[in-house]
C-alpha cells in the first residue's frame, strides 16, 4: 500500500462529509427572521461549514497528513471524522454519526472502484476540493488554506490503487461510455511478423458499447476535471435515500473485523489526539446555544427502538 | 459458446487483487479445488460435481503471530507433490495441498533482504518493524516442471515475487520440510505482479519463466542450470497485471485493457489486442488448445485462441467468446481443464464463484 494514500483518503471522505452535511443543513434550515433560538438558520449552516473546513485544512494538520505514512486504522480514521464533525456548534448523536460515516465511505468506495485509471483518483479529489472551495467562496482566508493543499496535491503525483474493502452492496458498472484516457476502445486485434511489421488485422464484437474519450481531465488548480466522480451527488434535488441501516447490518455480518488488537492503534489515536487536540474546538457556551442536529429522520425511531 | 452452469457460494467474497482465483488441476484429472483470497483468509473450495457436493474451508496464515493480510494463494503442482502456497504481509507459507499441514514458513523481514532463513524460522521484532515493511508478496506457480509436462524434468522451483521487485526461488524436496531459498532474482525494480512458467513446450533458447511487474516490465528467464535472464521486455506506461507463457509465446494483460503477445526468445511483439475497456485483472491459458482467458474490471470475460502456424511461423489470434458478468469487477478467472472447456470467475464483492462450460 502506498505511503501517500492517507491525504487522498482524508480529503475525499471529508469532501463527502461536507456534501452530506450541507444538504442536511439546508433541508433543515429555517429563514433567519422566523427562527427560534434553537432552530437552524442559513447563518448557522455557513458557520458550521466554515468551521469544519477551517479545521480540516489546518496548516499543521495538513503538513502531518502529507508526510509519507501508513494509513490510519479504521477506528482511528473514524475518530478523526467524529472530531471534525464536532469542530463547530453542531452536535450529532451516535446514530447520525454512524449514518454519516456509512454514506461517506460508501460514496468514496464507489468513486475509487469506478475510477477509470489510478491517476483519476486525483481528479476525484480535485472535484471534492473544487466543491469545498465553492462552500467557502466568501472567506478568502480559508480559501487560501484549501488552495495550499491543492498545490501540494498537484506536486505529489500519486499512483494509487486503493484496496479498501467494505462490502456494503454492489455498484452498477456501465458497459458503455468513454474508455479511460490513453486507452483504446476494445474490438481490434493486430498481428505482427518477426520484423515487427503489421501483417493482419481482425475485429471482434465485445458486447460493450464504448467510445474514445474526448479529452483528459485537468490536473491544474482550475479546470474542467471531465470526470464526474467526486462531484456533489446531493446537490441535485432527488429523494434522499438516507436509510442505510439495512446496509450497515449486512456489513456487520459479512465483513470480518480484525479482532486481533493492533498495538499501533493506541499510538495512532494518541497521535491524532495530539494533532486535533491542538486545534480549537468550539464549545457552545455563554450566550450561544449548542445545536443538536438529527441528520436523518430515522434517528428518533432508532433511538427509541 | 459457453454457458454459466452453476456457482459456488462463498462465505466471504474475493478481494480486489490480481489473479485472485487459483484452480488446482492435478495431472490428467479434472479440477479438484478452487481458492480465492479475502482479507486475512483463503477460502478453499473442493470442486465436487455439483454445488451441493462441495466442501469449503477457510485457511488463515498464523505464522509470525497474529493475523496477516493474504495477498495470493496458489497450488504448485510438482513432480512428486502438490503444495498450497500462500503469500501474506508477514511471509510465505507452504501447506500440503489440502491446507491441513504447514510444511514451510518463510518470514519476510523489514529490509526484505534475501533472508535464506531456515524452515520455521520466525522473525522476532517489534510490531512497528512489521508494519513498516508491508512486503506484498505476489506469487504464482512457477514450477518449471508443471502439470502439463512429463514429470521427468528434474527440477521444480516455485517462485514468489515481492513488492521490492525481488523474486525468491525455492527448492522443494520430493518430500519432507527441508525447503530452501535457492536463488533470489533481482532484475525488477517495481513490485512483482505475476509469474508464469512455460505451460507447453519451450522452443530452444526461449526461456521457461516470465516475471511481470507493476511498471509493465517483463523478464524472461531460462532455468536450465541456474536462473539466467534471457530477455527484458520494457513496459509502455501500464501495469502488467497478469502473464502466461505457452510454447515460447508470452501473453501479457495490462492496465490499459490491452493483451499483448511477445516472442519469449527475442521479445518481439507478435500481436496487440484492444481487449478490455478497463484494467485487466486475470489471464489464463489452456495448454492443450492454446485458448486464452481474460477478465477485467469492465465486467467482461473473453476467451481467445492463439496458434502458431508451423509453416509460416505466423502467430494468429482470434476472439472466441465474450461473457458479461453484470456489475462485477472481475478479479480472478481460470480455466478448469487443460482443454479450456470450462472456466471459473471471481469478482470483487461477489460472494460466489461462477462456473461456465462450453455448450
mmCIF file of C-alpha atoms in Angstrom, chain B:
data_model
loop_
_atom_site.group_PDB
_atom_site.id
_atom_site.type_symbol
_atom_site.label_atom_id
_atom_site.label_comp_id
_atom_site.label_asym_id
_atom_site.label_seq_id
_atom_site.Cartn_x
_atom_site.Cartn_y
_atom_site.Cartn_z
ATOM 1 C CA UNK B 1 -20.173 -20.766 -26.737
ATOM 2 C CA UNK B 2 -20.004 -21.047 -23.003
ATOM 3 C CA UNK B 3 -22.872 -21.005 -20.562
ATOM 4 C CA UNK B 4 -22.987 -20.449 -16.841
ATOM 5 C CA UNK B 5 -23.602 -23.823 -15.290
ATOM 6 C CA UNK B 6 -23.591 -23.168 -11.615
ATOM 7 C CA UNK B 7 -21.904 -21.261 -8.895
ATOM 8 C CA UNK B 8 -20.203 -21.956 -5.604
ATOM 9 C CA UNK B 9 -21.411 -19.805 -2.708
ATOM 10 C CA UNK B 10 -18.602 -18.324 -0.652
ATOM 11 C CA UNK B 11 -18.817 -17.382 2.997
ATOM 12 C CA UNK B 12 -16.861 -14.254 2.237
ATOM 13 C CA UNK B 13 -16.137 -12.668 -1.114
ATOM 14 C CA UNK B 14 -12.997 -12.069 -3.159
ATOM 15 C CA UNK B 15 -10.599 -9.211 -2.547
ATOM 16 C CA UNK B 16 -9.695 -6.951 -5.491
ATOM 17 C CA UNK B 17 -6.277 -8.489 -6.059
ATOM 18 C CA UNK B 18 -4.851 -9.501 -9.417
ATOM 19 C CA UNK B 19 -5.359 -13.152 -10.383
ATOM 20 C CA UNK B 20 -7.469 -13.775 -7.308
ATOM 21 C CA UNK B 21 -8.609 -17.261 -8.192
ATOM 22 C CA UNK B 22 -6.482 -20.352 -8.229
ATOM 23 C CA UNK B 23 -7.526 -23.715 -9.523
ATOM 24 C CA UNK B 24 -5.844 -26.967 -8.627
ATOM 25 C CA UNK B 25 -5.704 -29.062 -11.779
ATOM 26 C CA UNK B 26 -3.860 -32.273 -10.915
ATOM 27 C CA UNK B 27 -2.318 -34.040 -13.912
ATOM 28 C CA UNK B 28 -4.876 -35.938 -16.018
ATOM 29 C CA UNK B 29 -7.711 -35.229 -13.598
ATOM 30 C CA UNK B 30 -10.498 -32.634 -13.513
ATOM 31 C CA UNK B 31 -10.194 -29.560 -11.338
ATOM 32 C CA UNK B 32 -10.040 -30.564 -7.705
ATOM 33 C CA UNK B 33 -10.043 -27.324 -5.754
ATOM 34 C CA UNK B 34 -10.722 -23.608 -6.169
ATOM 35 C CA UNK B 35 -9.131 -20.974 -3.944
ATOM 36 C CA UNK B 36 -9.820 -17.275 -3.503
ATOM 37 C CA UNK B 37 -8.397 -14.686 -1.117
ATOM 38 C CA UNK B 38 -10.239 -12.182 1.038
ATOM 39 C CA UNK B 39 -8.704 -10.211 3.862
ATOM 40 C CA UNK B 40 -6.933 -12.449 6.332
ATOM 41 C CA UNK B 41 -8.027 -15.766 4.858
ATOM 42 C CA UNK B 42 -8.063 -18.009 1.820
ATOM 43 C CA UNK B 43 -11.254 -19.884 1.034
ATOM 44 C CA UNK B 44 -10.563 -23.306 -0.405
ATOM 45 C CA UNK B 45 -13.494 -24.980 -2.128
ATOM 46 C CA UNK B 46 -13.398 -28.624 -3.064
ATOM 47 C CA UNK B 47 -14.847 -28.744 -6.546
ATOM 48 C CA UNK B 48 -17.391 -31.502 -6.279
ATOM 49 C CA UNK B 49 -19.634 -32.454 -9.167
ATOM 50 C CA UNK B 50 -22.371 -30.069 -8.101
ATOM 51 C CA UNK B 51 -22.628 -27.096 -5.764
ATOM 52 C CA UNK B 52 -24.226 -29.185 -3.057
ATOM 53 C CA UNK B 53 -21.344 -31.610 -3.027
ATOM 54 C CA UNK B 54 -18.624 -29.047 -2.484
ATOM 55 C CA UNK B 55 -16.843 -28.604 0.814
ATOM 56 C CA UNK B 56 -15.374 -25.328 1.928
ATOM 57 C CA UNK B 57 -12.687 -24.393 4.384
ATOM 58 C CA UNK B 58 -11.015 -21.176 5.428
ATOM 59 C CA UNK B 59 -7.300 -21.028 5.921
ATOM 60 C CA UNK B 60 -5.710 -18.218 7.904
ATOM 61 C CA UNK B 61 -1.965 -17.769 7.927
ATOM 62 C CA UNK B 62 -0.887 -17.658 11.551
ATOM 63 C CA UNK B 63 2.858 -17.959 11.454
ATOM 64 C CA UNK B 64 4.682 -14.919 12.733
ATOM 65 C CA UNK B 65 1.946 -14.232 15.251
ATOM 66 C CA UNK B 66 -1.398 -12.579 14.718
ATOM 67 C CA UNK B 67 -3.468 -12.214 11.594
ATOM 68 C CA UNK B 68 -1.887 -11.096 8.364
ATOM 69 C CA UNK B 69 -3.445 -9.924 5.108
ATOM 70 C CA UNK B 70 -3.183 -12.567 2.417
ATOM 71 C CA UNK B 71 -2.077 -11.350 -0.996
ATOM 72 C CA UNK B 72 -2.162 -14.544 -3.018
ATOM 73 C CA UNK B 73 -2.783 -18.273 -2.850
ATOM 74 C CA UNK B 74 -1.661 -20.808 -5.446
ATOM 75 C CA UNK B 75 -1.201 -24.520 -5.832
ATOM 76 C CA UNK B 76 2.159 -25.670 -7.094
ATOM 77 C CA UNK B 77 1.941 -28.995 -8.876
ATOM 78 C CA UNK B 78 5.418 -30.505 -8.576
ATOM 79 C CA UNK B 79 6.515 -33.878 -9.968
ATOM 80 C CA UNK B 80 6.191 -35.656 -6.656
ATOM 81 C CA UNK B 81 3.889 -33.499 -4.586
ATOM 82 C CA UNK B 82 1.388 -30.658 -4.631
ATOM 83 C CA UNK B 83 1.800 -27.668 -2.322
ATOM 84 C CA UNK B 84 -0.596 -24.864 -1.492
ATOM 85 C CA UNK B 85 1.439 -21.683 -1.184
ATOM 86 C CA UNK B 86 0.138 -18.518 0.489
ATOM 87 C CA UNK B 87 1.786 -15.136 0.466
ATOM 88 C CA UNK B 88 0.834 -12.684 3.157
ATOM 89 C CA UNK B 89 2.229 -9.492 4.595
ATOM 90 C CA UNK B 90 4.365 -11.324 7.115
ATOM 91 C CA UNK B 91 5.753 -14.016 4.910
ATOM 92 C CA UNK B 92 5.254 -17.025 2.697
ATOM 93 C CA UNK B 93 3.617 -20.215 3.915
ATOM 94 C CA UNK B 94 3.523 -23.575 2.200
ATOM 95 C CA UNK B 95 0.960 -26.221 3.050
ATOM 96 C CA UNK B 96 0.108 -29.696 1.907
ATOM 97 C CA UNK B 97 -2.358 -29.355 -0.963
ATOM 98 C CA UNK B 98 -5.447 -29.639 1.232
ATOM 99 C CA UNK B 99 -4.210 -26.951 3.610
ATOM 100 C CA UNK B 100 -4.021 -29.372 6.512
ATOM 101 C CA UNK B 101 -0.338 -29.218 7.426
ATOM 102 C CA UNK B 102 2.054 -26.314 7.118
ATOM 103 C CA UNK B 103 5.381 -27.549 5.840
ATOM 104 C CA UNK B 104 7.300 -24.309 5.481
ATOM 105 C CA UNK B 105 7.223 -20.729 6.701
ATOM 106 C CA UNK B 106 9.398 -18.012 5.308
ATOM 107 C CA UNK B 107 9.386 -14.751 7.245
ATOM 108 C CA UNK B 108 9.793 -11.506 5.381
ATOM 109 C CA UNK B 109 11.804 -9.057 7.426
ATOM 110 C CA UNK B 110 11.943 -5.313 7.432
ATOM 111 C CA UNK B 111 14.534 -4.778 4.804
ATOM 112 C CA UNK B 112 13.388 -7.600 2.568
ATOM 113 C CA UNK B 113 16.951 -8.766 2.204
ATOM 114 C CA UNK B 114 17.296 -12.214 0.741
ATOM 115 C CA UNK B 115 16.860 -13.962 4.018
ATOM 116 C CA UNK B 116 17.642 -17.593 3.381
ATOM 117 C CA UNK B 117 16.013 -18.478 6.631
ATOM 118 C CA UNK B 118 15.551 -21.995 7.719
ATOM 119 C CA UNK B 119 12.140 -23.527 7.796
ATOM 120 C CA UNK B 120 10.097 -22.425 10.769
ATOM 121 C CA UNK B 121 12.480 -19.522 11.279
ATOM 122 C CA UNK B 122 10.145 -16.968 12.717
ATOM 123 C CA UNK B 123 11.057 -13.358 12.765
ATOM 124 C CA UNK B 124 11.039 -11.656 16.103
ATOM 125 C CA UNK B 125 10.781 -7.920 16.326
ATOM 126 C CA UNK B 126 8.599 -5.076 17.372
ATOM 127 C CA UNK B 127 5.275 -4.794 15.579
ATOM 128 C CA UNK B 128 6.476 -1.486 14.239
ATOM 129 C CA UNK B 129 9.023 -3.238 12.122
ATOM 130 C CA UNK B 130 6.447 -5.491 10.565
ATOM 131 C CA UNK B 131 4.163 -2.625 9.915
ATOM 132 C CA UNK B 132 6.840 -0.610 8.201
ATOM 133 C CA UNK B 133 7.853 -3.258 5.758
ATOM 134 C CA UNK B 134 4.479 -4.390 4.385
ATOM 135 C CA UNK B 135 6.020 -6.623 1.770
ATOM 136 C CA UNK B 136 3.218 -7.564 -0.533
ATOM 137 C CA UNK B 137 4.142 -10.934 -1.849
ATOM 138 C CA UNK B 138 2.734 -11.885 -5.151
ATOM 139 C CA UNK B 139 3.021 -15.456 -6.015
ATOM 140 C CA UNK B 140 2.283 -17.689 -8.915
ATOM 141 C CA UNK B 141 3.122 -21.253 -9.506
ATOM 142 C CA UNK B 142 6.293 -21.186 -11.459
ATOM 143 C CA UNK B 143 7.229 -24.740 -11.080
ATOM 144 C CA UNK B 144 9.364 -25.433 -14.085
ATOM 145 C CA UNK B 145 8.029 -28.901 -14.416
ATOM 146 C CA UNK B 146 4.390 -28.101 -14.387
ATOM 147 C CA UNK B 147 1.354 -30.303 -14.502
ATOM 148 C CA UNK B 148 1.175 -30.419 -18.274
ATOM 149 C CA UNK B 149 4.663 -31.651 -18.962
ATOM 150 C CA UNK B 150 6.023 -35.124 -18.415
ATOM 151 C CA UNK B 151 7.187 -35.273 -14.835
ATOM 152 C CA UNK B 152 10.617 -36.414 -15.895
ATOM 153 C CA UNK B 153 12.157 -32.971 -15.708
ATOM 154 C CA UNK B 154 14.351 -32.900 -12.716
ATOM 155 C CA UNK B 155 13.997 -29.529 -11.118
ATOM 156 C CA UNK B 156 10.935 -27.951 -9.557
ATOM 157 C CA UNK B 157 11.170 -24.425 -8.337
ATOM 158 C CA UNK B 158 8.159 -22.480 -7.131
ATOM 159 C CA UNK B 159 8.859 -18.765 -7.143
ATOM 160 C CA UNK B 160 7.443 -15.905 -5.103
ATOM 161 C CA UNK B 161 7.647 -12.273 -6.171
ATOM 162 C CA UNK B 162 7.762 -9.395 -3.720
ATOM 163 C CA UNK B 163 6.833 -5.743 -3.608
ATOM 164 C CA UNK B 164 10.527 -4.842 -3.714
ATOM 165 C CA UNK B 165 10.821 -6.478 -7.135
ATOM 166 C CA UNK B 166 12.798 -9.451 -5.861
ATOM 167 C CA UNK B 167 11.788 -12.953 -6.858
ATOM 168 C CA UNK B 168 12.548 -15.791 -4.438
ATOM 169 C CA UNK B 169 13.175 -19.202 -5.970
ATOM 170 C CA UNK B 170 12.551 -22.151 -3.691
ATOM 171 C CA UNK B 171 14.000 -25.592 -3.802
ATOM 172 C CA UNK B 172 11.479 -28.262 -2.863
ATOM 173 C CA UNK B 173 12.465 -31.817 -1.977
ATOM 174 C CA UNK B 174 10.300 -34.753 -3.048
ATOM 175 C CA UNK B 175 9.015 -34.996 0.470
ATOM 176 C CA UNK B 176 9.620 -33.538 3.873
ATOM 177 C CA UNK B 177 10.051 -29.973 5.038
ATOM 178 C CA UNK B 178 13.630 -29.256 4.006
ATOM 179 C CA UNK B 179 12.575 -26.396 1.734
ATOM 180 C CA UNK B 180 15.166 -23.736 0.996
ATOM 181 C CA UNK B 181 15.528 -20.492 -0.921
ATOM 182 C CA UNK B 182 17.877 -21.493 -3.704
ATOM 183 C CA UNK B 183 18.109 -18.191 -5.541
ATOM 184 C CA UNK B 184 16.992 -14.580 -5.413
ATOM 185 C CA UNK B 185 16.356 -12.878 -8.756
ATOM 186 C CA UNK B 186 16.921 -9.134 -8.670
ATOM 187 C CA UNK B 187 16.129 -7.726 -12.084
ATOM 188 C CA UNK B 188 12.869 -5.945 -11.316
ATOM 189 C CA UNK B 189 12.694 -2.537 -9.662
ATOM 190 C CA UNK B 190 8.942 -2.462 -9.134
ATOM 191 C CA UNK B 191 6.548 -4.742 -7.268
ATOM 192 C CA UNK B 192 6.130 -8.150 -8.886
ATOM 193 C CA UNK B 193 2.576 -8.688 -10.109
ATOM 194 C CA UNK B 194 2.672 -12.148 -11.664
ATOM 195 C CA UNK B 195 4.974 -15.047 -12.505
ATOM 196 C CA UNK B 196 4.381 -17.658 -15.207
ATOM 197 C CA UNK B 197 6.099 -20.916 -16.110
ATOM 198 C CA UNK B 198 6.082 -22.490 -19.561
ATOM 199 C CA UNK B 199 2.828 -24.412 -19.944
ATOM 200 C CA UNK B 200 3.646 -26.095 -23.221
ATOM 201 C CA UNK B 201 6.956 -26.876 -24.899
ATOM 202 C CA UNK B 202 9.546 -24.126 -24.998
ATOM 203 C CA UNK B 203 11.442 -23.731 -28.290
ATOM 204 C CA UNK B 204 15.216 -23.846 -27.907
ATOM 205 C CA UNK B 205 16.554 -20.835 -26.082
ATOM 206 C CA UNK B 206 13.136 -19.307 -25.440
ATOM 207 C CA UNK B 207 13.266 -19.486 -21.662
ATOM 208 C CA UNK B 208 10.793 -21.139 -19.365
ATOM 209 C CA UNK B 209 9.831 -18.496 -16.815
ATOM 210 C CA UNK B 210 8.372 -14.990 -17.131
ATOM 211 C CA UNK B 211 8.063 -12.412 -14.358
ATOM 212 C CA UNK B 212 5.974 -9.231 -14.643
ATOM 213 C CA UNK B 213 5.937 -6.056 -12.571
ATOM 214 C CA UNK B 214 3.882 -3.017 -11.693
ATOM 215 C CA UNK B 215 5.680 -0.821 -14.224
ATOM 216 C CA UNK B 216 4.889 -3.262 -17.030
ATOM 217 C CA UNK B 217 8.390 -4.705 -17.384
ATOM 218 C CA UNK B 218 8.649 -8.384 -18.292
ATOM 219 C CA UNK B 219 11.715 -10.537 -17.651
ATOM 220 C CA UNK B 220 12.201 -13.876 -19.381
ATOM 221 C CA UNK B 221 14.364 -16.436 -17.581
ATOM 222 C CA UNK B 222 15.995 -19.660 -18.555
ATOM 223 C CA UNK B 223 16.368 -22.177 -15.764
ATOM 224 C CA UNK B 224 18.479 -24.951 -17.256
ATOM 225 C CA UNK B 225 21.090 -24.739 -14.516
ATOM 226 C CA UNK B 226 20.875 -21.524 -12.563
ATOM 227 C CA UNK B 227 18.274 -18.957 -13.452
ATOM 228 C CA UNK B 228 19.583 -16.632 -16.162
ATOM 229 C CA UNK B 229 17.916 -13.527 -17.570
ATOM 230 C CA UNK B 230 17.375 -14.033 -21.313
ATOM 231 C CA UNK B 231 15.200 -11.131 -22.409
ATOM 232 C CA UNK B 232 13.840 -7.962 -20.871
ATOM 233 C CA UNK B 233 10.690 -6.512 -22.419
ATOM 234 C CA UNK B 234 10.148 -2.890 -21.349
ATOM 235 C CA UNK B 235 6.755 -1.578 -20.291
ATOM 236 C CA UNK B 236 4.806 1.191 -22.029
ATOM 237 C CA UNK B 237 3.318 3.072 -19.102
ATOM 238 C CA UNK B 238 0.827 0.494 -17.874
ATOM 239 C CA UNK B 239 0.999 -2.170 -15.208
ATOM 240 C CA UNK B 240 1.256 -5.721 -16.450
ATOM 241 C CA UNK B 241 -1.141 -7.429 -14.079
ATOM 242 C CA UNK B 242 -1.111 -10.931 -15.483
ATOM 243 C CA UNK B 243 1.182 -13.009 -17.643
ATOM 244 C CA UNK B 244 1.239 -16.501 -19.216
ATOM 245 C CA UNK B 245 3.861 -18.441 -21.188
ATOM 246 C CA UNK B 246 2.971 -21.087 -23.760
ATOM 247 C CA UNK B 247 5.119 -22.680 -26.472
ATOM 248 C CA UNK B 248 7.531 -19.759 -26.384
ATOM 249 C CA UNK B 249 4.808 -17.115 -26.620
ATOM 250 C CA UNK B 250 4.171 -14.668 -23.785
ATOM 251 C CA UNK B 251 0.605 -13.458 -23.255
ATOM 252 C CA UNK B 252 0.513 -10.326 -21.075
ATOM 253 C CA UNK B 253 -2.526 -8.394 -19.802
ATOM 254 C CA UNK B 254 -2.214 -4.711 -18.969
ATOM 255 C CA UNK B 255 -3.951 -1.925 -17.066
ATOM 256 C CA UNK B 256 -4.763 -0.306 -20.404
ATOM 257 C CA UNK B 257 -7.087 -3.211 -21.182
ATOM 258 C CA UNK B 258 -4.665 -4.492 -23.822
ATOM 259 C CA UNK B 259 -3.378 -8.014 -24.275
ATOM 260 C CA UNK B 260 -0.006 -8.368 -25.971
ATOM 261 C CA UNK B 261 1.719 -11.455 -27.317
ATOM 262 C CA UNK B 262 5.518 -11.484 -27.351
ATOM 263 C CA UNK B 263 8.103 -13.917 -28.609
ATOM 264 C CA UNK B 264 9.759 -15.146 -25.418
ATOM 265 C CA UNK B 265 13.099 -15.764 -27.119
ATOM 266 C CA UNK B 266 13.527 -12.335 -28.686
ATOM 267 C CA UNK B 267 10.944 -10.120 -27.000
ATOM 268 C CA UNK B 268 9.406 -9.288 -30.394
ATOM 269 C CA UNK B 269 5.792 -8.087 -30.316
ATOM 270 C CA UNK B 270 3.628 -10.540 -32.254
ATOM 271 C CA UNK B 271 0.090 -9.349 -31.502
ATOM 272 C CA UNK B 272 -1.645 -6.476 -29.774
ATOM 273 C CA UNK B 273 -5.301 -6.611 -28.806
ATOM 274 C CA UNK B 274 -7.559 -3.835 -27.550
ATOM 275 C CA UNK B 275 -9.351 -6.359 -25.422
ATOM 276 C CA UNK B 276 -10.985 -4.642 -22.454
ATOM 277 C CA UNK B 277 -12.338 -1.188 -21.586
ATOM 278 C CA UNK B 278 -10.803 -1.269 -18.097
ATOM 279 C CA UNK B 279 -7.897 -2.703 -16.119
ATOM 280 C CA UNK B 280 -7.176 -6.386 -16.821
ATOM 281 C CA UNK B 281 -7.017 -8.463 -13.618
ATOM 282 C CA UNK B 282 -6.549 -12.005 -14.823
ATOM 283 C CA UNK B 283 -5.304 -14.148 -17.705
ATOM 284 C CA UNK B 284 -5.241 -17.898 -18.036
ATOM 285 C CA UNK B 285 -4.230 -20.273 -20.771
ATOM 286 C CA UNK B 286 -5.474 -23.758 -21.635
ATOM 287 C CA UNK B 287 -2.251 -25.547 -22.592
ATOM 288 C CA UNK B 288 -3.837 -28.323 -24.659
ATOM 289 C CA UNK B 289 -5.638 -25.975 -27.064
ATOM 290 C CA UNK B 290 -3.985 -22.558 -26.756
ATOM 291 C CA UNK B 291 -7.132 -20.862 -25.603
ATOM 292 C CA UNK B 292 -6.623 -17.703 -23.602
ATOM 293 C CA UNK B 293 -8.990 -16.367 -20.959
ATOM 294 C CA UNK B 294 -9.002 -12.712 -19.873
ATOM 295 C CA UNK B 295 -11.012 -10.933 -17.181
ATOM 296 C CA UNK B 296 -11.136 -7.229 -16.309
ATOM 297 C CA UNK B 297 -12.755 -4.502 -14.253
ATOM 298 C CA UNK B 298 -15.123 -3.781 -17.150
ATOM 299 C CA UNK B 299 -17.163 -6.879 -16.099
ATOM 300 C CA UNK B 300 -16.212 -8.832 -19.232
ATOM 301 C CA UNK B 301 -14.542 -12.195 -19.611
ATOM 302 C CA UNK B 302 -13.206 -13.007 -23.069
ATOM 303 C CA UNK B 303 -11.988 -16.286 -24.499
ATOM 304 C CA UNK B 304 -9.383 -16.115 -27.283
ATOM 305 C CA UNK B 305 -7.476 -18.658 -29.307
ATOM 306 C CA UNK B 306 -3.798 -18.406 -30.050
ATOM 307 C CA UNK B 307 -1.897 -20.532 -32.534
ATOM 308 C CA UNK B 308 1.401 -20.522 -34.301
ATOM 309 C CA UNK B 309 1.423 -21.680 -37.914
ATOM 310 C CA UNK B 310 4.342 -24.131 -38.105
ATOM 311 C CA UNK B 311 4.896 -23.470 -41.832
ATOM 312 C CA UNK B 312 4.802 -19.700 -41.989
ATOM 313 C CA UNK B 313 5.732 -19.014 -38.344
ATOM 314 C CA UNK B 314 2.805 -16.586 -38.208
ATOM 315 C CA UNK B 315 1.177 -16.021 -34.845
ATOM 316 C CA UNK B 316 -2.597 -15.951 -35.118
ATOM 317 C CA UNK B 317 -5.085 -14.811 -32.533
ATOM 318 C CA UNK B 318 -8.846 -14.843 -32.729
ATOM 319 C CA UNK B 319 -11.732 -13.901 -30.464
ATOM 320 C CA UNK B 320 -13.953 -16.823 -29.472
ATOM 321 C CA UNK B 321 -16.362 -15.735 -26.781
ATOM 322 C CA UNK B 322 -17.455 -12.685 -24.763
ATOM 323 C CA UNK B 323 -19.219 -13.050 -21.438
ATOM 324 C CA UNK B 324 -20.528 -10.137 -19.373
ATOM 325 C CA UNK B 325 -20.743 -10.821 -15.639
ATOM 326 C CA UNK B 326 -23.148 -7.979 -14.932
ATOM 327 C CA UNK B 327 -21.941 -5.350 -12.435
ATOM 328 C CA UNK B 328 -18.943 -7.416 -11.411
ATOM 329 C CA UNK B 329 -15.386 -6.160 -11.347
ATOM 330 C CA UNK B 330 -13.622 -9.376 -12.234
ATOM 331 C CA UNK B 331 -10.562 -10.160 -10.151
ATOM 332 C CA UNK B 332 -9.949 -13.797 -10.980
ATOM 333 C CA UNK B 333 -10.557 -16.071 -13.985
ATOM 334 C CA UNK B 334 -9.172 -19.561 -14.614
ATOM 335 C CA UNK B 335 -9.791 -22.472 -16.908
ATOM 336 C CA UNK B 336 -10.820 -25.592 -15.014
ATOM 337 C CA UNK B 337 -9.422 -28.118 -17.513
ATOM 338 C CA UNK B 338 -6.425 -28.225 -19.880
ATOM 339 C CA UNK B 339 -8.644 -28.069 -22.993
ATOM 340 C CA UNK B 340 -10.359 -24.838 -21.987
ATOM 341 C CA UNK B 341 -13.844 -26.351 -21.984
ATOM 342 C CA UNK B 342 -14.750 -24.796 -18.663
ATOM 343 C CA UNK B 343 -13.698 -21.818 -16.592
ATOM 344 C CA UNK B 344 -14.431 -20.147 -13.270
ATOM 345 C CA UNK B 345 -14.669 -16.445 -12.385
ATOM 346 C CA UNK B 346 -14.433 -14.426 -9.164
ATOM 347 C CA UNK B 347 -15.304 -10.761 -8.710
ATOM 348 C CA UNK B 348 -14.849 -8.090 -6.094
ATOM 349 C CA UNK B 349 -17.715 -8.082 -3.590
ATOM 350 C CA UNK B 350 -19.103 -11.170 -5.252
ATOM 351 C CA UNK B 351 -19.807 -13.870 -2.700
ATOM 352 C CA UNK B 352 -19.825 -16.609 -5.315
ATOM 353 C CA UNK B 353 -17.527 -18.276 -7.784
ATOM 354 C CA UNK B 354 -19.297 -18.511 -11.132
ATOM 355 C CA UNK B 355 -18.588 -21.546 -13.276
ATOM 356 C CA UNK B 356 -19.013 -21.761 -17.054
ATOM 357 C CA UNK B 357 -18.768 -24.636 -19.516
ATOM 358 C CA UNK B 358 -18.747 -24.975 -23.243
ATOM 359 C CA UNK B 359 -22.127 -25.761 -24.757
#
